[in-house]
PDB file of C-alpha atoms in Angstrom:
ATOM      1  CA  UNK A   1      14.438   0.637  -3.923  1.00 85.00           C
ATOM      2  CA  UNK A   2      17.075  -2.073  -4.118  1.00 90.00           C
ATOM      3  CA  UNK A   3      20.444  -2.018  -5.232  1.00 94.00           C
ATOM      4  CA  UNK A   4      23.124  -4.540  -5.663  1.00 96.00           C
ATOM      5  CA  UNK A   5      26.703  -5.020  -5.453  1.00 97.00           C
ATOM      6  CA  UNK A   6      28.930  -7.478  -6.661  1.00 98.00           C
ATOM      7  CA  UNK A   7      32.380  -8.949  -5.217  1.00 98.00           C
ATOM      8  CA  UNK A   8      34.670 -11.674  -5.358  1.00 98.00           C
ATOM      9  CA  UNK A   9      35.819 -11.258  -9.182  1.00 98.00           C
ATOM     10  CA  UNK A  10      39.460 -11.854  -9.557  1.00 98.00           C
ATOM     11  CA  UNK A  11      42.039 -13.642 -11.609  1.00 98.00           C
ATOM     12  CA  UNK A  12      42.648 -16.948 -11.712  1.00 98.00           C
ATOM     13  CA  UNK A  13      44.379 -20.151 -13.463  1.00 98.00           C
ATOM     14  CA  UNK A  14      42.063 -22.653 -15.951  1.00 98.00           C
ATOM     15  CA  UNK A  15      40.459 -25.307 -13.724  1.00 98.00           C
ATOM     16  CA  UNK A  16      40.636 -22.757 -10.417  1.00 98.00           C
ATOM     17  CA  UNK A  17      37.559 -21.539  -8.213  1.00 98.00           C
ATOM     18  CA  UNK A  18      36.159 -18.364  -7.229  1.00 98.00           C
ATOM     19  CA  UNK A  19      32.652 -17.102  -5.440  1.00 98.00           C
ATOM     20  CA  UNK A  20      31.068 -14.277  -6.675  1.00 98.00           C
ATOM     21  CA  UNK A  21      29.039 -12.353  -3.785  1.00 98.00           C
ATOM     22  CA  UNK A  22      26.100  -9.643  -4.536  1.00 97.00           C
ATOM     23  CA  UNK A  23      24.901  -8.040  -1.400  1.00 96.00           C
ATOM     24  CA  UNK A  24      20.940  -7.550  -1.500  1.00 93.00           C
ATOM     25  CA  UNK A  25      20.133  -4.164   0.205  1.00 92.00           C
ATOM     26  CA  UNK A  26      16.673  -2.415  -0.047  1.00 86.00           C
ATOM     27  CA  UNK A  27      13.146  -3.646  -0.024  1.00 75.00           C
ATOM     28  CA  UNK A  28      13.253  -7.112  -1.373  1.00 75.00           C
ATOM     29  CA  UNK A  29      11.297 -10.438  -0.183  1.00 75.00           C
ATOM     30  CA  UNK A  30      10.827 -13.659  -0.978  1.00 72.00           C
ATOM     31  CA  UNK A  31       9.103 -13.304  -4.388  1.00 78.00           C
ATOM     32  CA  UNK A  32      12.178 -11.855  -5.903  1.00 87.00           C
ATOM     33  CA  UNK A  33      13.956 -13.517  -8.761  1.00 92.00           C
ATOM     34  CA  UNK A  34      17.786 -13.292  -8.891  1.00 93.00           C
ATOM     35  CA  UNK A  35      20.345 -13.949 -11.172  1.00 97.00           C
ATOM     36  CA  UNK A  36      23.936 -14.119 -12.539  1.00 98.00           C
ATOM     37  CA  UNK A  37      24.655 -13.085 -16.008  1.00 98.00           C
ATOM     38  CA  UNK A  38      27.730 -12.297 -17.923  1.00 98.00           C
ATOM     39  CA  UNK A  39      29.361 -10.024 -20.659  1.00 98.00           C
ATOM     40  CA  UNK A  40      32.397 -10.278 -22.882  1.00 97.00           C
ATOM     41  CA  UNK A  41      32.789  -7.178 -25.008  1.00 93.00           C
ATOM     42  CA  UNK A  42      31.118  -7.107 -27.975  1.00 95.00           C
ATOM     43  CA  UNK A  43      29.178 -10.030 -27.235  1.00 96.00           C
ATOM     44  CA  UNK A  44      25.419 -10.005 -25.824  1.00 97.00           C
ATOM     45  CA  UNK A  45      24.777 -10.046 -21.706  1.00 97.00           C
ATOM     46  CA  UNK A  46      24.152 -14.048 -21.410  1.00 97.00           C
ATOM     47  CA  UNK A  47      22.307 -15.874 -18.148  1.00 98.00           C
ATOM     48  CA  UNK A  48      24.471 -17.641 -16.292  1.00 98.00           C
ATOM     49  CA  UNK A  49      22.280 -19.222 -13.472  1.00 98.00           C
ATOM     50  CA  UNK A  50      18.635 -17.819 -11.866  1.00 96.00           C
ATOM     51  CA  UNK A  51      16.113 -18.897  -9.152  1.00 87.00           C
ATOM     52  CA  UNK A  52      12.670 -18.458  -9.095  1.00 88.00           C
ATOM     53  CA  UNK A  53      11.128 -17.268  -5.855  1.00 85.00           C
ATOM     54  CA  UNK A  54      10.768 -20.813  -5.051  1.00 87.00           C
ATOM     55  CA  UNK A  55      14.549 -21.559  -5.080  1.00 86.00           C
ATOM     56  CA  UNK A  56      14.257 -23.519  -8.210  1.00 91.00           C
ATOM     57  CA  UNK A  57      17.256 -22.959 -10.486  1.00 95.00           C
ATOM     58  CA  UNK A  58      18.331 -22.752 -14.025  1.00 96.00           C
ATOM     59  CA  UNK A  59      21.527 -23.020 -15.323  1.00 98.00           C
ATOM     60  CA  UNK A  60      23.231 -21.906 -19.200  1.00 98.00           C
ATOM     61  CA  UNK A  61      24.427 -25.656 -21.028  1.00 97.00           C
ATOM     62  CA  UNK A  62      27.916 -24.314 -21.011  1.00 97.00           C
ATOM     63  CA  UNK A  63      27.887 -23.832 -17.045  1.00 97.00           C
ATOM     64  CA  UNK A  64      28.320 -28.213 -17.152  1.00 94.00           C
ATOM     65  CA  UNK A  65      27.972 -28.712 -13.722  1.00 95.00           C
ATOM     66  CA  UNK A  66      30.822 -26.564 -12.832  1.00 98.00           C
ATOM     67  CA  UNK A  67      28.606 -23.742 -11.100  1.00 98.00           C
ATOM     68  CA  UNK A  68      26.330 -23.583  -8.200  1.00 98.00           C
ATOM     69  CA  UNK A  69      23.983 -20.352  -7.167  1.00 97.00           C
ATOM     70  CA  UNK A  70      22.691 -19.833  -3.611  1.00 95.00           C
ATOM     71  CA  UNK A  71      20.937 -17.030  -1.559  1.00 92.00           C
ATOM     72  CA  UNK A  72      21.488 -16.687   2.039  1.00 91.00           C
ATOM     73  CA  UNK A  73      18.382 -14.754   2.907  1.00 87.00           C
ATOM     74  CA  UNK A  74      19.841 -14.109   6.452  1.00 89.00           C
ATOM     75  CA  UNK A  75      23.009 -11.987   5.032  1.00 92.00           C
ATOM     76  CA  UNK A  76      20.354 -11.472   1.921  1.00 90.00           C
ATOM     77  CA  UNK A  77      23.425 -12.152  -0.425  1.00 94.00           C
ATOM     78  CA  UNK A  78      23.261 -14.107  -3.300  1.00 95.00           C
ATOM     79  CA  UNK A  79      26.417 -16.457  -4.478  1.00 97.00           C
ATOM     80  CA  UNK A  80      27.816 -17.968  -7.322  1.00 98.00           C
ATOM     81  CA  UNK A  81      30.620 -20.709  -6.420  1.00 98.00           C
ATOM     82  CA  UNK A  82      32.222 -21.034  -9.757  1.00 98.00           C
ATOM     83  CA  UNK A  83      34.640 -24.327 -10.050  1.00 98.00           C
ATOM     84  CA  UNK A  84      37.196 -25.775 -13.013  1.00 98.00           C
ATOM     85  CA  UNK A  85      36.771 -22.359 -14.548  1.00 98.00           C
ATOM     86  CA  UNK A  86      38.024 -22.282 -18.007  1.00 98.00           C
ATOM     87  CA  UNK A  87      39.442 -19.536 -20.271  1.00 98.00           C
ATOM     88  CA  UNK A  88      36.030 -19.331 -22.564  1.00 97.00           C
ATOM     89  CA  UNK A  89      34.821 -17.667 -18.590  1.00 98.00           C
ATOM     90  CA  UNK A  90      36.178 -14.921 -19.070  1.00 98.00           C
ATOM     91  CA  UNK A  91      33.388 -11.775 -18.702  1.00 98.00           C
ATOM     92  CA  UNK A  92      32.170  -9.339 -16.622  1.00 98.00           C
ATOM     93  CA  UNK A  93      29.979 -10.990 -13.937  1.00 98.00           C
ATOM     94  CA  UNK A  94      26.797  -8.706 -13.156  1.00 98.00           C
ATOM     95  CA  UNK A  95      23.776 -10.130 -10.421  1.00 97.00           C
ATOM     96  CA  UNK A  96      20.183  -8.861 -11.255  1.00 97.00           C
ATOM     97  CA  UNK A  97      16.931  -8.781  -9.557  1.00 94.00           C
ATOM     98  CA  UNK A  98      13.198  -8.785 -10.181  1.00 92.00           C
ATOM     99  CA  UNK A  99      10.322  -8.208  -8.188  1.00 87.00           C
ATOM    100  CA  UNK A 100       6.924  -8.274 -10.986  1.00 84.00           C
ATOM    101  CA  UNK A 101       4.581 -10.347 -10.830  1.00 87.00           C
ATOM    102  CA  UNK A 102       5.876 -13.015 -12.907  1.00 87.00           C
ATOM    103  CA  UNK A 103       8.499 -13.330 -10.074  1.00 88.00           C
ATOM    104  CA  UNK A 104       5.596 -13.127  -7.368  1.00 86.00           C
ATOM    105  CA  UNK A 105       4.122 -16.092  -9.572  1.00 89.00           C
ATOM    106  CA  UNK A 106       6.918 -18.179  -9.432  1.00 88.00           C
ATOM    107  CA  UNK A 107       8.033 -17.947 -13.007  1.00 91.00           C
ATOM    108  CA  UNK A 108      11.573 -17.945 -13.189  1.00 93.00           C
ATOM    109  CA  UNK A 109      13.377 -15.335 -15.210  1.00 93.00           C
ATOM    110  CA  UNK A 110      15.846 -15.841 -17.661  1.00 94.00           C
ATOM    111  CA  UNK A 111      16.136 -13.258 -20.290  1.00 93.00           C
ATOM    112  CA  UNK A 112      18.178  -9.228 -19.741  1.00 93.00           C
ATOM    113  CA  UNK A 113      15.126  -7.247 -20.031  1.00 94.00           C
ATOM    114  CA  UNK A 114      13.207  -9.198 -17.867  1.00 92.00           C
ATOM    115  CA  UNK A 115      15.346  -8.031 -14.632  1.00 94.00           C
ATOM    116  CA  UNK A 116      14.992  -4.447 -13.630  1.00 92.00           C
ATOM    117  CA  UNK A 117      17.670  -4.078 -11.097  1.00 94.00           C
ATOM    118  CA  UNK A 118      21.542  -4.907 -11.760  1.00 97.00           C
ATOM    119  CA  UNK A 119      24.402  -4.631  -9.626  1.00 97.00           C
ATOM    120  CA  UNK A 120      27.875  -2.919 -10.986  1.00 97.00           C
ATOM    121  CA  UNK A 121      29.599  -5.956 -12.460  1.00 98.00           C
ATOM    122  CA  UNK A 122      32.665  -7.778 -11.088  1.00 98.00           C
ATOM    123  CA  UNK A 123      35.198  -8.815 -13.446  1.00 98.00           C
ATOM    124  CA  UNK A 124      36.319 -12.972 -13.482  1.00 98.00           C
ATOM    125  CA  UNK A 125      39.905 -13.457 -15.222  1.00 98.00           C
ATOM    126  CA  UNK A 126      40.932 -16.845 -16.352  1.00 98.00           C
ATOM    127  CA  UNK A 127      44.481 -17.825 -18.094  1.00 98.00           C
ATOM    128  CA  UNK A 128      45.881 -21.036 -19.510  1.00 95.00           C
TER     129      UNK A 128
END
């Protein structure tokens, strides 16, 4: 079984930075995908940024540059250094994982139903 947990969330000014943090615990190797996706109420869960078990990564057109994901697989924590935030960031932050054998292929997973696992969210706050 693995489970996630995310941290780091918080509330900051247009153009700060924060890191998001989900701890990897369980049974997971180095065919996993992982990802960061995001929710504003009422809206649909949206990808943010994934790898592929090859450390290949995607990232959503409105992320501009401004985002970078990583994976320590010593700590087995996956990050999300999120700079010149802006106001239209605003969500609930959630990272996901997925061990199939898409993953195990080295297909890289970008849609909500394609990730079986999700962590509890961590909310990311951003005011003009």
């Amino acid at each position: 079984q693995v489970d996630l947990a995310e941290s780091g969330g918080g509330s900051v000014q247009d153009g700060g930075s924060l890191k998001l943090s989900c701890a990897v615990t369980g049974n997971i190797d180095n065919s996993f995908c992982l990802g960061w996706f995001r929710e504003v109420p009422g809206m649909e869960r949206e990808g943010v940024a994934a790898f592929n078990r090859d450390g290949s990564a995607k990232y959503a057109e409105f992320v501009e540059g401004r985002f970078t994901i990583s994976h320590d697989k010593v700590k087995n924590t996956l990050y999300l250094q999120m700079n010149s935030l802006k106001p239209d960031d605003t969500a609930m932050y959630y990272c996901a994982a997925e061990g199939g054998n898409y993953c195990k292929n080295g297909y890289l997973l970008w849609m909500v139903p394609e990730y079986g696992v999700w962590g509890q969210g961590t909310q990311v706050t951003v005011s003009s």
